[in-house]
């Protein structure tokens, strides 16, 4: 990443963090439904999405704000969606859990764990058959890798040579169950060779490492037309959803990963390398905070959908 | 007008729609193997075999439908849809709505079911009502070769996910077939009558027609209404007929509880109560898995004799000759 890209990455990661913290506050105040935050996973989202081009498409899941904002989503409209307002990306019908933004190439967001894995092959098939350039990036969790659909999807993408970048954001948690309890293998990539798929695991809290690994993976897909599995090893710093007191989380493990907070790591690096000093970082944080405050203001003032929307858009 | 089997009618719909629209493609387990004519004409990209994995077949169809293709998938036998339930119900059925209308899912899911082949309950289960109960989906189940073709053409052209169930007993039946598109959501009156309306779909339409013949011999005039599409349901035609005859018997092979018959009976009771001269009755399969043994399999499905006795009871004209008819497979 160039210094300019790294500065941009930091700003996006700060925006995601601030957005999630605002959503938590809104939930706490009873203004928003339960949300699943991606606090701690910002580097994974930003590193991968920055490696994509405009032609590429994204499928994501319940923990999607990072992917959306990194793709350029307007925080006013994501916030409005979280509050169920009419100008949200999905006209208020999604809430926080299935936000798609077709205009940004973020399509078919699904909150059925593994649902997006079942759809990504079809999106990639369309691209291939309609001769559209670009690949399909599909974000899912370590829990989704326990679903049968994960294997079916990888297998079909391999057999049909579909341009899918599978991004497993391994945050160690599958709702309230630690991944150690659900799988014997240390890495999700262990499953890739069984399907004839290339793979790589990367430190998901190091945005540069993620960006490099994603760039290499994407280059491989563009060159071969075949799928690729990238695992970003990261950690869910907050609970599964809000509110969640995390009483079931090993404090030592949490402390270890808090010390590896991806924003902290990047800030330290940019300061150390003289790319962006503490004062510059502070100014950036203020700018981001203002944007999010404005987004919350917009969303709270935005009307709810009219009640006849209850039965619109069921059928095409 | 060419005569052909229902299976051939279905194939001719596929061929015509694939010629008409290059976005239409078809895949499933054995599709490219069994449909060599399609493979040869349209090529390996548009006629595909898949791995044995119904979930990913349906999910791939939904993803492709939302992004520019118009897939037709063959999931073989209806019970296998259980493996694809999530993709059909939660993805194809809901993501249009949940995304505020950003996506549409023009896709068709083919599946066969029904008594006739003695394959038992894991290949024969009339689960069409499950999908009618789920928002965002349409459901069709034809009874004639003409509808196998015409309804499938409409289903492929529709911008919504359509579950297209084919009755195993009807595949080799012959009939006149045209190039006509049969719009989804339109029932057909198969026989006009004054005294009672027999409402049905798929194979039991023919059972109702046979019963109507027998009733005619006894001076009873039965109307036979073929729903053709289960969702959207043609309420208007159902109600008009119910009002005309004042008596309704719904007949289907699927089990009774929460079946399509329950819905039809409720609609008639709610909206045509004043015109009814008798309670709406249902003749359906039992609450049991479908057995393989031929006599048991036939006993599962309503038979003409049962319809005749039911109607004569309804009209208060039953006599001793009807007892032997009841329950005797015809
Ligand atoms: C099919 C299904 N099962 C269960 C759930 C409830 N649920 C929502 S998120 C989640 C955990 C998913 O874990 P993972 O895939 O690792 O993603 P993460 O939440 O960690 O990002 C669960 C169990 C669901 N939404 N869908
Ligand atoms: Mg997880």
XYZ file of C-alpha atoms and ligand atoms in Angstrom:
673
model
C 0.000 0.000 0.000
C 1.202 3.517 -0.747
C 1.321 5.993 2.140
C -1.731 7.676 0.649
C -3.620 4.366 0.588
C -2.652 3.675 4.172
C -3.967 7.050 5.263
C -7.169 6.336 3.387
C -7.380 2.930 5.039
C -7.066 4.476 8.480
C -9.813 6.970 7.762
C -12.131 4.193 6.578
C -11.364 2.038 9.600
C -12.069 4.958 11.910
C -15.321 5.619 10.073
C -16.407 1.991 10.530
C -15.498 2.051 14.228
C -17.325 5.317 14.820
C -20.337 4.063 12.884
C -20.492 0.901 14.995
C -20.121 2.835 18.238
C -22.953 5.136 17.205
C -25.111 2.119 16.355
C -24.372 0.645 19.786
C -25.423 3.894 21.435
C -28.629 4.048 19.393
C -29.416 0.472 20.329
C -28.738 1.230 23.995
C -31.102 4.187 23.794
C -33.814 1.935 22.411
C -33.784 3.651 19.014
C -32.313 0.806 16.954
C -32.865 -2.939 16.905
C -30.115 -5.377 17.860
C -27.030 -4.993 15.696
C -23.977 -7.180 15.134
C -20.934 -4.923 15.180
C -17.658 -5.517 13.397
C -15.552 -3.729 16.024
C -12.064 -5.187 15.820
C -12.520 -6.480 12.267
C -12.082 -3.188 10.390
C -8.736 -4.106 8.825
C -10.172 -7.231 7.243
C -12.996 -5.325 5.572
C -10.917 -2.352 4.458
C -7.911 -4.384 3.302
C -10.009 -6.615 1.061
C -12.435 -4.010 -0.269
C -9.607 -1.600 -1.149
C -8.054 -4.365 -3.253
C -11.223 -4.670 -5.356
C -12.060 -2.570 -8.394
C -15.317 -0.880 -9.269
C -16.373 -3.798 -11.494
C -16.165 -6.311 -8.687
C -19.176 -7.247 -6.612
C -19.537 -8.020 -2.925
C -21.779 -10.353 -0.967
C -21.809 -10.018 2.785
C -23.682 -11.024 5.913
C -25.024 -9.738 9.232
C -21.681 -8.097 10.099
C -21.562 -5.932 7.015
C -20.968 -2.287 7.905
C -17.234 -2.495 7.274
C -17.728 -3.888 3.803
C -20.378 -1.319 2.959
C -18.510 1.722 4.209
C -15.205 0.604 2.704
C -17.066 0.322 -0.577
C -18.137 3.934 -0.277
C -21.587 3.607 1.258
C -23.066 6.844 2.537
C -23.161 6.589 6.356
C -26.342 8.643 6.404
C -28.111 5.928 4.417
C -26.598 2.990 6.324
C -27.584 4.673 9.581
C -31.064 5.396 8.259
C -31.359 1.716 7.331
C -30.293 0.625 10.801
C -33.036 2.847 12.216
C -35.544 1.445 9.699
C -36.049 4.768 7.900
C -37.283 5.362 4.381
C -34.029 6.585 2.858
C -31.981 3.661 4.096
C -30.384 1.612 1.340
C -33.216 -0.910 1.592
C -36.004 1.592 2.287
C -35.971 0.594 5.948
C -37.016 -3.002 5.345
C -33.654 -4.569 6.081
C -32.602 -2.958 9.326
C -28.983 -3.641 10.186
C -28.918 -7.315 9.264
C -29.237 -7.565 5.470
C -28.136 -4.272 3.971
C -27.561 -4.492 0.226
C -26.596 -1.517 -1.914
C -26.836 -2.575 -5.507
C -25.514 0.755 -6.804
C -22.253 0.012 -4.942
C -22.092 -3.595 -6.080
C -22.970 -4.886 -2.614
C -25.593 -7.440 -3.571
C -27.785 -10.048 -1.867
C -26.615 -9.535 1.699
C -27.948 -12.460 3.703
C -28.213 -13.022 7.423
C -28.909 -16.721 7.167
C -25.447 -17.884 8.183
C -23.915 -19.266 4.989
C -26.697 -17.844 2.801
C -24.302 -15.569 0.962
C -22.117 -18.584 0.169
C -25.058 -20.181 -1.587
C -25.729 -17.064 -3.668
C -22.175 -16.002 -4.587
C -21.792 -18.811 -7.113
C -24.870 -17.566 -8.958
C -23.674 -13.966 -8.981
C -20.325 -15.140 -10.349
C -22.072 -17.328 -12.933
C -23.961 -14.257 -14.180
C -20.739 -12.266 -14.529
C -19.112 -15.074 -16.413
C -22.009 -15.852 -18.737
C -22.908 -12.240 -19.442
C -19.262 -11.477 -20.169
C -18.983 -8.860 -17.438
C -15.535 -8.061 -16.118
C -14.817 -8.351 -12.426
C -14.929 -10.884 -9.660
C -17.244 -11.593 -6.752
C -15.999 -11.221 -3.177
C -18.025 -13.185 -0.643
C -17.538 -12.383 3.050
C -18.546 -14.941 5.667
C -17.565 -16.005 9.161
C -15.790 -19.008 10.671
C -19.211 -20.183 11.835
C -20.514 -20.164 8.261
C -17.587 -22.419 7.365
C -19.304 -25.061 9.530
C -22.375 -24.987 7.294
C -22.662 -27.556 4.535
C -23.270 -24.725 2.080
C -19.653 -23.573 2.482
C -18.417 -26.834 1.027
C -21.080 -26.989 -1.667
C -20.226 -23.456 -2.723
C -16.458 -23.985 -2.889
C -16.920 -27.217 -4.770
C -19.273 -25.764 -7.363
C -17.149 -22.635 -7.852
C -14.130 -24.881 -8.418
C -15.922 -27.246 -10.809
C -17.568 -24.453 -12.819
C -14.487 -22.188 -12.626
C -16.288 -19.240 -11.092
C -14.412 -16.045 -10.176
C -15.222 -15.950 -6.465
C -12.954 -14.586 -3.751
C -14.124 -16.355 -0.602
C -13.170 -14.217 2.385
C -13.556 -16.025 5.689
C -13.369 -13.475 8.480
C -12.318 -15.794 11.248
C -13.114 -13.772 14.352
C -12.939 -16.837 16.628
C -16.604 -16.587 17.604
C -19.727 -18.172 16.246
C -22.317 -16.257 18.216
C -21.754 -17.598 21.752
C -19.553 -20.525 20.851
C -15.784 -20.323 20.451
C -14.542 -21.799 17.200
C -12.274 -24.173 19.191
C -15.442 -26.020 20.227
C -16.705 -26.453 16.673
C -13.736 -27.412 14.532
C -10.567 -29.406 14.978
C -8.572 -27.627 12.297
C -6.735 -24.439 13.234
C -7.405 -22.744 9.932
C -10.407 -22.614 7.621
C -7.968 -22.909 4.729
C -7.555 -26.586 5.682
C -10.780 -27.220 3.743
C -9.657 -25.584 0.503
C -7.429 -28.329 -0.948
C -10.263 -30.837 -0.572
C -12.151 -28.804 -3.160
C -9.178 -28.036 -5.364
C -9.207 -24.381 -4.343
C -6.142 -22.210 -3.693
C -6.052 -20.504 -0.328
C -4.114 -18.369 2.111
C -4.511 -17.229 5.706
C -3.408 -13.773 6.761
C -3.231 -11.615 9.889
C -6.614 -9.973 9.618
C -5.711 -7.136 11.955
C -2.889 -5.864 9.756
C -4.579 -3.909 7.003
C -1.521 -3.910 4.767
C -1.074 -7.648 5.072
C -4.761 -8.146 4.261
C -4.541 -5.802 1.290
C -1.464 -7.560 -0.078
C -2.945 -11.027 0.383
C -6.260 -9.956 -1.146
C -4.473 -8.337 -4.094
C -2.544 -11.538 -4.743
C -5.705 -13.617 -4.430
C -7.625 -11.339 -6.793
C -4.776 -11.415 -9.315
C -4.903 -15.208 -9.171
C -8.663 -15.218 -9.785
C -8.409 -12.764 -12.679
C -5.632 -14.784 -14.253
C -7.113 -18.268 -13.834
C -10.841 -17.568 -13.593
C -10.887 -19.885 -10.602
C -12.052 -19.278 -7.026
C -9.759 -18.558 -4.081
C -10.220 -18.802 -0.314
C -8.671 -16.077 1.818
C -8.906 -16.354 5.594
C -8.442 -13.185 7.593
C -7.623 -14.120 11.170
C -9.124 -11.487 13.412
C -11.203 -11.094 16.562
C -14.665 -9.902 17.491
C -13.894 -7.300 20.157
C -17.524 -6.706 21.130
C -20.311 -9.207 21.799
C -22.186 -11.190 19.193
C -24.887 -8.538 19.101
C -25.884 -5.550 21.154
C -26.282 -5.726 24.075
C -23.971 -8.583 25.055
C -21.878 -8.432 28.222
C -19.284 -10.922 26.854
C -19.245 -12.673 30.244
C -18.461 -15.910 28.410
C -15.280 -14.541 26.848
C -11.886 -15.466 28.291
C -10.548 -12.117 29.607
C -6.974 -13.031 28.707
C -7.874 -13.769 25.133
C -9.844 -10.552 24.896
C -6.966 -8.553 26.369
C -4.556 -10.138 23.903
C -6.676 -9.098 20.954
C -7.456 -5.653 22.376
C -3.745 -5.032 22.353
C -3.835 -6.031 18.686
C -6.700 -3.680 17.828
C -6.242 -3.096 14.079
C -6.788 0.650 14.383
C -4.205 0.882 17.155
C -1.706 -1.094 15.060
C -2.155 1.093 11.996
C -2.026 4.354 13.932
C 1.199 3.304 15.604
C 2.706 2.357 12.275
C 1.702 5.547 10.484
C 3.028 7.672 13.342
C 6.262 5.679 13.576
C 6.903 5.961 9.875
C 6.130 9.647 9.878
C 3.228 9.185 7.455
C 0.600 10.628 9.777
C 1.478 11.898 13.248
C -0.717 11.940 16.347
C -2.014 15.433 15.636
C -2.944 14.459 12.089
C -4.667 11.359 13.384
C -6.640 13.428 15.858
C -7.837 15.747 13.149
C -8.877 12.714 11.117
C -10.813 11.291 14.065
C -12.650 14.560 14.559
C -13.571 14.668 10.898
C -14.887 11.110 11.046
C -16.822 11.787 14.224
C -18.516 14.790 12.633
C -19.514 12.680 9.647
C -21.078 10.062 11.872
C -22.845 12.688 14.014
C -24.276 14.120 10.851
C -25.313 10.650 9.697
C -27.111 9.991 12.984
C -28.820 13.384 12.733
C -29.936 12.605 9.193
C -31.179 9.138 10.117
C -33.122 10.291 13.177
C -34.812 13.031 11.164
C -35.553 10.717 8.263
C -39.178 9.495 8.254
C -40.185 5.894 8.745
C -41.515 4.236 5.598
C -45.240 4.760 5.057
C -47.307 1.840 6.305
C -48.339 0.770 2.815
C -44.699 -0.259 2.318
C -45.628 -3.291 4.445
C -46.778 -5.171 1.374
C -44.808 -3.535 -1.452
C -41.849 -5.191 -3.185
C -42.922 -8.697 -2.212
C -43.289 -9.566 -5.913
C -41.603 -8.075 -8.949
C -52.642 -28.743 -33.146
C -49.850 -31.210 -32.336
C -50.520 -33.961 -29.816
C -47.757 -34.758 -27.396
C -47.060 -36.072 -23.927
C -46.849 -33.723 -20.968
C -43.122 -34.459 -20.685
C -42.560 -33.498 -24.319
C -44.702 -30.412 -23.854
C -42.473 -29.363 -20.988
C -39.381 -29.883 -23.118
C -40.845 -27.890 -25.960
C -41.528 -24.995 -23.574
C -37.895 -25.102 -22.474
C -36.637 -25.115 -26.049
C -38.885 -22.276 -27.162
C -38.039 -20.095 -24.193
C -34.306 -20.761 -24.504
C -34.495 -19.781 -28.171
C -36.454 -16.699 -27.325
C -34.233 -15.433 -24.520
C -30.492 -16.078 -24.301
C -30.559 -15.361 -20.559
C -32.528 -18.544 -19.915
C -30.326 -21.444 -18.832
C -30.999 -24.754 -17.191
C -29.085 -26.818 -14.683
C -29.464 -29.677 -12.245
C -28.330 -33.206 -11.550
C -28.278 -34.975 -14.891
C -29.857 -32.141 -16.878
C -27.118 -32.109 -19.520
C -27.088 -35.910 -19.642
C -30.821 -36.403 -19.992
C -31.538 -33.399 -22.205
C -29.034 -33.960 -24.973
C -31.184 -32.124 -27.502
C -31.034 -28.985 -25.375
C -27.324 -29.436 -24.770
C -26.651 -29.723 -28.491
C -28.710 -26.712 -29.419
C -27.775 -24.353 -26.603
C -24.324 -25.520 -25.546
C -22.657 -26.524 -22.311
C -22.818 -23.065 -20.754
C -26.622 -22.979 -20.843
C -27.388 -26.644 -20.165
C -25.419 -27.901 -17.209
C -25.005 -30.884 -14.988
C -24.357 -30.014 -11.351
C -22.901 -31.719 -8.324
C -25.436 -33.538 -6.136
C -26.155 -30.596 -3.887
C -29.654 -29.157 -4.122
C -28.921 -26.263 -1.774
C -26.161 -24.808 -3.901
C -28.136 -25.505 -7.081
C -31.022 -23.400 -5.789
C -28.713 -20.764 -4.281
C -26.776 -20.451 -7.516
C -30.058 -20.035 -9.362
C -31.158 -17.295 -6.963
C -27.825 -15.467 -7.196
C -27.836 -15.715 -10.976
C -31.479 -14.640 -11.224
C -30.822 -11.531 -9.159
C -27.939 -10.501 -11.400
C -29.201 -10.921 -14.928
C -29.852 -14.571 -15.826
C -33.143 -16.488 -15.879
C -32.332 -19.963 -14.576
C -34.548 -23.015 -14.673
C -33.377 -25.670 -12.235
C -34.468 -29.266 -12.084
C -34.445 -30.546 -8.506
C -35.899 -33.903 -9.615
C -38.305 -35.010 -6.880
C -40.229 -32.675 -4.612
C -38.911 -34.056 -1.296
C -35.396 -33.043 -2.385
C -36.538 -29.461 -2.144
C -36.040 -29.782 1.592
C -32.313 -29.463 0.942
C -32.957 -26.300 -1.051
C -35.574 -24.798 1.256
C -33.354 -22.049 2.614
C -32.271 -20.766 -0.770
C -35.813 -20.821 -2.139
C -37.642 -19.473 0.893
C -35.112 -17.228 2.639
C -33.131 -15.985 -0.337
C -35.282 -16.040 -3.473
C -38.507 -15.399 -1.563
C -37.324 -12.663 0.787
C -34.321 -10.755 -0.509
C -36.366 -8.660 -2.909
C -38.452 -7.382 -0.046
C -35.640 -7.079 2.478
C -33.551 -5.105 0.019
C -36.351 -2.638 -0.607
C -36.975 -3.960 -4.110
C -33.384 -3.824 -5.363
C -33.471 -7.358 -6.750
C -35.837 -9.650 -8.602
C -35.549 -13.438 -8.842
C -36.761 -14.655 -12.227
C -36.190 -18.371 -11.733
C -38.117 -21.601 -12.070
C -37.737 -24.626 -9.827
C -38.928 -27.881 -11.376
C -39.817 -30.849 -9.204
C -41.882 -33.996 -9.753
C -44.194 -35.603 -7.225
C -47.357 -37.631 -6.807
C -48.561 -41.203 -6.744
C -48.042 -43.425 -9.752
C -44.498 -44.652 -9.690
C -44.538 -46.479 -6.365
C -41.439 -44.642 -5.224
C -42.560 -43.916 -1.665
C -42.570 -40.811 0.482
C -38.996 -39.676 -0.032
C -39.679 -39.244 -3.732
C -43.389 -38.534 -3.589
C -44.651 -35.792 -1.332
C -47.045 -33.107 -2.441
C -45.522 -30.162 -0.636
C -46.845 -27.427 -2.907
C -48.752 -25.755 -0.059
C -45.507 -25.130 1.845
C -44.416 -22.731 -0.845
C -47.799 -21.102 -1.272
C -47.530 -20.218 2.411
C -44.219 -18.449 1.930
C -44.125 -14.863 0.655
C -42.416 -13.906 -2.576
C -42.943 -17.242 -4.333
C -45.398 -18.418 -6.972
C -46.571 -22.008 -7.371
C -47.933 -23.788 -10.436
C -49.057 -27.395 -10.882
C -50.498 -28.272 -14.280
C -52.910 -31.059 -15.206
C -52.710 -31.160 -19.026
C -49.906 -31.274 -21.611
C -51.038 -27.882 -22.896
C -50.562 -26.423 -19.433
C -47.265 -28.200 -18.883
C -46.081 -26.141 -21.792
C -48.075 -22.944 -21.517
C -47.657 -22.495 -17.770
C -43.946 -23.256 -17.928
C -43.502 -20.616 -20.604
C -45.276 -18.123 -18.357
C -43.199 -19.223 -15.371
C -39.932 -18.687 -17.261
C -41.080 -15.223 -18.349
C -42.204 -14.266 -14.854
C -39.853 -12.062 -12.827
C -40.510 -13.976 -9.612
C -39.392 -17.369 -8.345
C -41.895 -19.966 -9.534
C -42.152 -23.463 -8.076
C -43.313 -25.672 -10.924
C -44.533 -29.051 -9.709
C -45.122 -31.822 -12.201
C -47.349 -34.755 -11.321
C -45.528 -38.039 -11.944
C -48.722 -39.722 -13.110
C -49.220 -37.160 -15.876
C -45.841 -37.141 -17.610
C -46.806 -39.651 -20.289
C -50.413 -38.546 -20.783
C -51.093 -37.097 -24.226
C -52.962 -34.025 -25.255
C -53.230 -31.235 -27.785
C -50.574 -28.599 -27.304
C -50.321 -25.112 -28.772
C -47.735 -22.348 -28.553
C -49.981 -20.443 -26.219
C -48.567 -18.961 -23.018
C -50.909 -19.792 -20.134
C -50.781 -16.868 -17.703
C -50.038 -17.675 -14.074
C -52.975 -17.086 -11.766
C -55.786 -18.174 -14.082
C -57.896 -21.191 -13.233
C -59.707 -23.131 -15.975
C -63.215 -24.554 -15.990
C -62.716 -28.072 -17.398
C -66.390 -28.990 -17.384
C -69.433 -26.839 -16.845
C -72.032 -27.835 -14.293
C -74.875 -26.499 -12.162
C -75.149 -28.539 -8.974
C -71.680 -28.669 -7.474
C -68.152 -27.390 -8.162
C -65.261 -29.831 -7.897
C -62.090 -27.798 -7.413
C -58.757 -29.484 -7.983
C -55.333 -29.346 -9.644
C -52.856 -31.782 -11.213
C -53.865 -35.467 -11.476
C -57.004 -35.163 -9.375
C -58.514 -32.847 -11.994
C -58.873 -35.998 -14.096
C -60.305 -37.830 -11.102
C -62.887 -35.073 -10.778
C -63.714 -35.302 -14.489
C -64.251 -39.060 -14.175
C -66.468 -38.473 -11.136
C -68.402 -35.803 -13.013
C -69.176 -38.360 -15.732
C -70.529 -40.796 -13.173
C -72.522 -38.044 -11.493
C -74.005 -37.058 -14.840
C -75.286 -40.635 -15.170
C -77.201 -40.009 -11.953
C -78.542 -36.696 -13.120
C -76.109 -34.527 -11.170
C -74.344 -31.757 -13.023
C -70.825 -31.161 -11.663
C -68.555 -28.304 -12.658
C -64.818 -29.108 -12.634
C -62.412 -26.281 -11.908
C -58.662 -26.715 -12.436
C -56.702 -24.219 -10.338
C -53.535 -24.621 -12.467
C -51.696 -21.979 -10.435
C -51.852 -22.322 -6.652
C -50.268 -18.957 -6.024
C -51.482 -16.510 -7.063
C -54.796 -18.289 -6.590
C -57.574 -17.332 -9.005
C -60.106 -16.312 -6.361
C -62.421 -14.728 -8.877
C -63.017 -17.892 -10.895
C -63.314 -19.991 -7.730
C -65.883 -17.641 -6.184
C -67.889 -17.219 -9.366
C -68.241 -20.970 -9.714
C -69.011 -21.480 -6.013
C -71.754 -18.848 -6.234
C -73.190 -20.478 -9.329
C -73.440 -24.002 -7.929
C -73.692 -23.279 -4.197
C -71.742 -26.435 -3.385
C -67.981 -26.949 -3.370
C -65.812 -30.022 -2.926
C -62.057 -29.484 -3.055
C -60.046 -32.497 -4.143
C -56.285 -32.928 -3.968
C -53.640 -35.525 -3.376
C -51.696 -33.478 -0.817
C -52.520 -34.022 2.843
C -55.500 -32.282 4.309
C -54.250 -30.043 7.097
C -53.208 -26.597 5.865
C -53.395 -27.851 2.294
C -54.548 -25.791 -0.679
C -58.041 -27.174 -0.053
C -58.132 -25.490 3.345
C -57.344 -22.172 1.714
C -59.915 -22.598 -1.026
C -62.570 -23.650 1.514
C -61.794 -20.640 3.680
C -61.991 -18.219 0.764
C -65.324 -19.652 -0.324
C -66.691 -19.577 3.232
C -65.512 -16.010 3.785
C -66.634 -14.528 0.514
C -69.447 -16.665 -0.871
C -71.147 -17.836 2.332
C -74.520 -16.413 1.417
C -74.603 -18.357 -1.824
C -73.633 -21.691 -0.310
C -76.232 -24.407 0.014
C -73.956 -26.860 1.828
C -70.685 -26.829 3.748
C -67.501 -26.832 1.694
C -65.904 -30.286 1.835
C -62.417 -31.582 1.175
C -61.252 -34.899 -0.205
C -57.513 -35.190 0.238
C -54.650 -37.520 0.927
C -54.311 -38.614 4.561
C -51.856 -37.350 7.157
C -49.388 -40.100 6.312
C -46.218 -40.365 4.259
C -46.908 -41.733 0.788
C -46.424 -45.510 0.716
C -44.679 -47.384 -2.111
C -47.004 -50.390 -2.464
C -49.242 -49.727 -5.489
C -52.633 -50.406 -3.822
C -51.696 -48.313 -0.796
C -50.330 -45.575 -3.013
C -53.616 -45.471 -4.937
C -55.607 -45.520 -1.695
C -53.673 -42.399 -0.684
C -55.186 -40.432 -3.569
C -58.877 -39.448 -3.731
C -60.740 -41.667 -6.240
C -63.783 -40.964 -8.447
C -66.045 -43.178 -6.324
C -65.270 -41.177 -3.209
C -66.057 -37.966 -4.998
C -69.365 -39.372 -6.238
C -70.473 -40.485 -2.773
C -69.366 -37.228 -1.223
C -71.314 -35.205 -3.745
C -74.409 -37.390 -3.389
C -74.216 -36.988 0.383
C -73.929 -33.276 -0.106
C -77.023 -33.260 -2.286
C -78.867 -35.728 -0.081
C -79.322 -38.147 -2.982
C -77.061 -40.973 -1.961
C -78.439 -44.475 -2.439
C -77.236 -47.996 -1.793
C -75.437 -48.294 -5.129
C -72.926 -45.644 -4.040
C -71.582 -47.584 -1.086
C -69.667 -50.001 -3.247
C -68.220 -47.153 -5.241
C -66.741 -45.457 -2.214
C -63.125 -46.348 -1.597
C -62.895 -48.612 -4.619
C -59.908 -47.539 -6.657
C -60.925 -46.880 -10.240
C -28.755 -20.525 9.596
C -28.506 -19.664 10.776
N -28.226 -20.237 11.967
C -28.021 -19.467 13.054
C -28.105 -18.106 12.973
C -27.909 -17.232 14.200
N -26.593 -16.583 14.080
C -26.444 -15.362 13.555
S -24.872 -14.900 13.416
C -24.351 -16.344 14.093
C -22.907 -16.595 14.267
C -22.221 -16.695 12.982
O -20.857 -16.921 13.205
P -19.828 -16.602 12.062
O -20.245 -17.222 10.806
O -18.493 -16.941 12.572
O -19.961 -15.027 11.831
P -19.676 -13.869 12.889
O -20.967 -13.576 13.552
O -18.650 -14.338 13.814
O -19.225 -12.719 12.065
C -25.404 -17.152 14.423
C -25.295 -18.483 15.026
C -28.418 -17.554 11.706
N -28.546 -16.227 11.541
N -28.574 -18.341 10.630
Mg -17.154 -15.825 13.634
